PDB file of C-alpha atoms in Angstrom:
ATOM      1  CA  UNK N   1     -14.518 -32.638 -43.046  1.00 64.00           C
ATOM      2  CA  UNK N   2     -10.742 -32.890 -42.988  1.00 81.00           C
ATOM      3  CA  UNK N   3     -10.422 -29.325 -41.675  1.00 82.00           C
ATOM      4  CA  UNK N   4     -13.018 -30.009 -38.988  1.00 85.00           C
ATOM      5  CA  UNK N   5     -11.081 -33.065 -37.707  1.00 86.00           C
ATOM      6  CA  UNK N   6      -7.826 -31.080 -37.656  1.00 87.00           C
ATOM      7  CA  UNK N   7      -9.462 -28.333 -35.597  1.00 88.00           C
ATOM      8  CA  UNK N   8     -10.852 -30.850 -33.118  1.00 90.00           C
ATOM      9  CA  UNK N   9      -7.414 -32.502 -32.865  1.00 90.00           C
ATOM     10  CA  UNK N  10      -5.738 -29.123 -32.250  1.00 91.00           C
ATOM     11  CA  UNK N  11      -8.264 -28.204 -29.528  1.00 89.00           C
ATOM     12  CA  UNK N  12      -7.838 -31.612 -27.900  1.00 91.00           C
ATOM     13  CA  UNK N  13      -4.046 -31.312 -27.918  1.00 90.00           C
ATOM     14  CA  UNK N  14      -4.290 -27.784 -26.469  1.00 89.00           C
ATOM     15  CA  UNK N  15      -6.664 -28.949 -23.725  1.00 87.00           C
ATOM     16  CA  UNK N  16      -4.397 -31.868 -22.750  1.00 85.00           C
ATOM     17  CA  UNK N  17      -1.322 -29.621 -22.736  1.00 82.00           C
ATOM     18  CA  UNK N  18      -2.975 -26.970 -20.561  1.00 80.00           C
ATOM     19  CA  UNK N  19      -4.396 -29.489 -18.097  1.00 78.00           C
ATOM     20  CA  UNK N  20      -0.938 -31.070 -17.719  1.00 74.00           C
ATOM     21  CA  UNK N  21       0.766 -27.683 -17.411  1.00 69.00           C
ATOM     22  CA  UNK N  22      -1.620 -26.490 -14.681  1.00 67.00           C
ATOM     23  CA  UNK N  23      -1.340 -29.736 -12.727  1.00 64.00           C
ATOM     24  CA  UNK N  24       2.442 -29.404 -12.398  1.00 62.00           C
ATOM     25  CA  UNK N  25       3.646 -27.797  -9.195  1.00 59.00           C
ATOM     26  CA  UNK N  26       6.310 -25.398 -10.368  1.00 62.00           C
ATOM     27  CA  UNK N  27       5.975 -22.871  -7.569  1.00 70.00           C
ATOM     28  CA  UNK N  28       8.475 -23.054  -4.747  1.00 77.00           C
ATOM     29  CA  UNK N  29       9.578 -20.722  -2.033  1.00 83.00           C
ATOM     30  CA  UNK N  30      12.324 -20.884   0.523  1.00 84.00           C
ATOM     31  CA  UNK N  31      13.060 -18.643   3.476  1.00 86.00           C
ATOM     32  CA  UNK N  32      16.492 -18.893   5.039  1.00 84.00           C
ATOM     33  CA  UNK N  33      17.241 -17.102   8.290  1.00 85.00           C
ATOM     34  CA  UNK N  34      20.410 -16.305  10.204  1.00 86.00           C
ATOM     35  CA  UNK N  35      20.400 -13.905  13.156  1.00 83.00           C
ATOM     36  CA  UNK N  36      17.466 -11.881  11.895  1.00 82.00           C
ATOM     37  CA  UNK N  37      18.657 -11.641   8.286  1.00 86.00           C
ATOM     38  CA  UNK N  38      16.553 -13.377   5.665  1.00 88.00           C
ATOM     39  CA  UNK N  39      17.023 -14.629   2.139  1.00 87.00           C
ATOM     40  CA  UNK N  40      13.663 -15.186   0.471  1.00 87.00           C
ATOM     41  CA  UNK N  41      13.684 -17.101  -2.806  1.00 85.00           C
ATOM     42  CA  UNK N  42      10.520 -17.565  -4.851  1.00 82.00           C
ATOM     43  CA  UNK N  43      10.522 -19.652  -8.015  1.00 79.00           C
ATOM     44  CA  UNK N  44       7.490 -19.637 -10.265  1.00 73.00           C
ATOM     45  CA  UNK N  45       6.895 -21.040 -13.750  1.00 68.00           C
ATOM     46  CA  UNK N  46       8.940 -18.399 -15.528  1.00 70.00           C
ATOM     47  CA  UNK N  47      10.481 -16.117 -12.911  1.00 76.00           C
ATOM     48  CA  UNK N  48      12.815 -16.266  -9.958  1.00 81.00           C
ATOM     49  CA  UNK N  49      12.699 -13.634  -7.246  1.00 81.00           C
ATOM     50  CA  UNK N  50      15.329 -13.276  -4.519  1.00 87.00           C
ATOM     51  CA  UNK N  51      15.115 -10.749  -1.725  1.00 86.00           C
ATOM     52  CA  UNK N  52      17.485 -10.047   1.119  1.00 89.00           C
ATOM     53  CA  UNK N  53      16.070  -8.273   4.144  1.00 89.00           C
ATOM     54  CA  UNK N  54      16.631  -7.809   7.847  1.00 90.00           C
ATOM     55  CA  UNK N  55      14.002  -8.251  10.550  1.00 89.00           C
ATOM     56  CA  UNK N  56      14.456  -4.572  11.452  1.00 89.00           C
ATOM     57  CA  UNK N  57      13.361  -3.551   7.915  1.00 90.00           C
ATOM     58  CA  UNK N  58       9.901  -5.079   8.418  1.00 91.00           C
ATOM     59  CA  UNK N  59       7.229  -2.423   8.576  1.00 90.00           C
ATOM     60  CA  UNK N  60       4.037  -4.473   8.724  1.00 88.00           C
ATOM     61  CA  UNK N  61       3.014  -8.136   8.885  1.00 89.00           C
ATOM     62  CA  UNK N  62      -0.477  -9.282   8.004  1.00 86.00           C
ATOM     63  CA  UNK N  63      -2.260 -12.598   7.853  1.00 85.00           C
ATOM     64  CA  UNK N  64      -3.917 -13.053   4.478  1.00 84.00           C
ATOM     65  CA  UNK N  65      -5.007 -16.669   4.911  1.00 82.00           C
ATOM     66  CA  UNK N  66      -5.187 -18.535   8.182  1.00 82.00           C
ATOM     67  CA  UNK N  67      -7.009 -21.806   8.807  1.00 81.00           C
ATOM     68  CA  UNK N  68      -6.863 -23.201  12.336  1.00 81.00           C
ATOM     69  CA  UNK N  69      -7.798 -26.814  13.050  1.00 82.00           C
ATOM     70  CA  UNK N  70      -7.282 -28.513  16.415  1.00 82.00           C
ATOM     71  CA  UNK N  71      -5.396 -25.476  17.727  1.00 80.00           C
ATOM     72  CA  UNK N  72      -2.825 -25.748  14.913  1.00 85.00           C
ATOM     73  CA  UNK N  73      -2.387 -23.941  11.639  1.00 86.00           C
ATOM     74  CA  UNK N  74      -3.420 -26.111   8.752  1.00 86.00           C
ATOM     75  CA  UNK N  75      -2.759 -23.210   6.383  1.00 87.00           C
ATOM     76  CA  UNK N  76      -0.968 -19.936   7.030  1.00 88.00           C
ATOM     77  CA  UNK N  77      -0.109 -17.170   4.577  1.00 89.00           C
ATOM     78  CA  UNK N  78       1.715 -13.990   5.578  1.00 90.00           C
ATOM     79  CA  UNK N  79       2.089 -10.672   3.799  1.00 91.00           C
ATOM     80  CA  UNK N  80       5.213  -8.816   4.908  1.00 91.00           C
ATOM     81  CA  UNK N  81       5.703  -5.157   3.983  1.00 91.00           C
ATOM     82  CA  UNK N  82       9.238  -3.772   4.174  1.00 91.00           C
ATOM     83  CA  UNK N  83      10.336  -0.163   4.755  1.00 92.00           C
ATOM     84  CA  UNK N  84      11.139   0.297   1.052  1.00 91.00           C
ATOM     85  CA  UNK N  85       7.505  -0.741   0.271  1.00 88.00           C
ATOM     86  CA  UNK N  86       8.438  -4.156  -1.113  1.00 88.00           C
ATOM     87  CA  UNK N  87       5.833  -6.809  -0.381  1.00 90.00           C
ATOM     88  CA  UNK N  88       6.701 -10.425   0.338  1.00 90.00           C
ATOM     89  CA  UNK N  89       4.029 -13.120   0.417  1.00 89.00           C
ATOM     90  CA  UNK N  90       4.919 -16.251   2.340  1.00 90.00           C
ATOM     91  CA  UNK N  91       2.618 -19.117   1.365  1.00 87.00           C
ATOM     92  CA  UNK N  92       4.477 -21.917   3.124  1.00 88.00           C
ATOM     93  CA  UNK N  93       3.484 -22.510   6.759  1.00 90.00           C
ATOM     94  CA  UNK N  94       6.987 -23.635   7.746  1.00 90.00           C
ATOM     95  CA  UNK N  95       8.536 -20.451   6.348  1.00 91.00           C
ATOM     96  CA  UNK N  96       5.997 -18.332   8.237  1.00 91.00           C
ATOM     97  CA  UNK N  97       6.847 -20.105  11.500  1.00 93.00           C
ATOM     98  CA  UNK N  98      10.577 -19.580  10.811  1.00 92.00           C
ATOM     99  CA  UNK N  99       9.824 -15.870  10.376  1.00 92.00           C
ATOM    100  CA  UNK N 100       7.918 -15.741  13.682  1.00 92.00           C
ATOM    101  CA  UNK N 101      10.709 -17.619  15.471  1.00 92.00           C
ATOM    102  CA  UNK N 102      13.299 -15.137  14.211  1.00 92.00           C
ATOM    103  CA  UNK N 103      11.113 -12.171  15.206  1.00 91.00           C
ATOM    104  CA  UNK N 104      10.715 -13.606  18.689  1.00 91.00           C
ATOM    105  CA  UNK N 105      14.477 -14.075  19.119  1.00 91.00           C
ATOM    106  CA  UNK N 106      15.802 -10.959  17.366  1.00 90.00           C
ATOM    107  CA  UNK N 107      13.043  -8.336  17.506  1.00 89.00           C
ATOM    108  CA  UNK N 108      10.657  -8.865  20.434  1.00 89.00           C
ATOM    109  CA  UNK N 109       9.035  -5.467  19.803  1.00 89.00           C
ATOM    110  CA  UNK N 110       7.936  -6.485  16.309  1.00 89.00           C
ATOM    111  CA  UNK N 111       6.794  -9.864  17.627  1.00 88.00           C
ATOM    112  CA  UNK N 112       4.564  -8.179  20.223  1.00 87.00           C
ATOM    113  CA  UNK N 113       3.275  -5.654  17.677  1.00 87.00           C
ATOM    114  CA  UNK N 114       2.200  -8.403  15.255  1.00 85.00           C
ATOM    115  CA  UNK N 115      -0.007 -10.047  17.866  1.00 81.00           C
ATOM    116  CA  UNK N 116      -1.271  -6.794  19.350  1.00 80.00           C
ATOM    117  CA  UNK N 117      -2.772  -5.843  15.972  1.00 76.00           C
ATOM    118  CA  UNK N 118      -4.034  -9.208  14.788  1.00 69.00           C
ATOM    119  CA  UNK N 119      -4.984 -11.439  17.705  1.00 58.00           C
ATOM    120  CA  UNK N 120      -8.209 -13.432  17.474  1.00 54.00           C
ATOM    121  CA  UNK N 121     -11.069 -11.850  19.462  1.00 49.00           C
ATOM    122  CA  UNK N 122      -8.661  -9.404  21.097  1.00 52.00           C
ATOM    123  CA  UNK N 123      -6.585 -12.187  22.618  1.00 50.00           C
ATOM    124  CA  UNK N 124      -9.304 -13.674  24.799  1.00 52.00           C
ATOM    125  CA  UNK N 125      -8.128 -17.235  25.391  1.00 52.00           C
ATOM    126  CA  UNK N 126     -10.818 -19.846  25.588  1.00 51.00           C
ATOM    127  CA  UNK N 127     -13.404 -17.827  23.650  1.00 50.00           C
ATOM    128  CA  UNK N 128     -15.538 -20.454  21.892  1.00 46.00           C
ATOM    129  CA  UNK N 129     -12.761 -22.987  22.471  1.00 52.00           C
ATOM    130  CA  UNK N 130     -10.151 -20.981  20.549  1.00 53.00           C
ATOM    131  CA  UNK N 131      -6.715 -20.251  21.922  1.00 61.00           C
ATOM    132  CA  UNK N 132      -5.119 -16.910  21.338  1.00 74.00           C
ATOM    133  CA  UNK N 133      -3.116 -16.560  18.155  1.00 81.00           C
ATOM    134  CA  UNK N 134       0.065 -16.119  20.185  1.00 82.00           C
ATOM    135  CA  UNK N 135      -0.418 -19.511  21.896  1.00 84.00           C
ATOM    136  CA  UNK N 136      -0.921 -21.249  18.568  1.00 86.00           C
ATOM    137  CA  UNK N 137       2.236 -19.670  17.122  1.00 88.00           C
ATOM    138  CA  UNK N 138       4.208 -20.572  20.271  1.00 89.00           C
ATOM    139  CA  UNK N 139       3.138 -24.225  19.906  1.00 90.00           C
ATOM    140  CA  UNK N 140       4.109 -24.216  16.221  1.00 91.00           C
ATOM    141  CA  UNK N 141       7.540 -22.750  17.098  1.00 92.00           C
ATOM    142  CA  UNK N 142       8.065 -25.526  19.686  1.00 93.00           C
ATOM    143  CA  UNK N 143       7.177 -28.148  17.091  1.00 92.00           C
ATOM    144  CA  UNK N 144       9.594 -26.590  14.612  1.00 90.00           C
ATOM    145  CA  UNK N 145      12.405 -26.626  17.190  1.00 91.00           C
ATOM    146  CA  UNK N 146      11.690 -30.289  17.961  1.00 91.00           C
ATOM    147  CA  UNK N 147      11.832 -31.144  14.241  1.00 88.00           C
ATOM    148  CA  UNK N 148      15.167 -29.363  13.848  1.00 82.00           C
ATOM    149  CA  UNK N 149      16.761 -31.394  16.643  1.00 77.00           C
TER     150      UNK N 149
END
């Protein structure tokens, strides 16, 4: 009986520890930009990853998760592939908009290429009440600029 109670106590302690550990938000990411050069820092539970890259090193940009509500992004996740085949995942919507803003200012060719490959319904504005992806990103960039002022 004593062994049985100890086992139950150990399982209960383990369950409480794991539920507390999973509820903690220990994942952070930060994207800093200056004239098309980026510093991407990702901090997880046990690892820290820092990458330095230039907007001209970007080979491909893909949307892995995108939820649009009221013609705004409520959630936006980007997957950026660099020339040296490194992959960067940007989970924070603000960081993704900072990336788009820098592409628009420093590399218009890449900015156009992103939307040429991944626009909603081929870029038909007004289709089922949806704006084109470019319009939504432009509005998000304007909001970001207003917040920075």
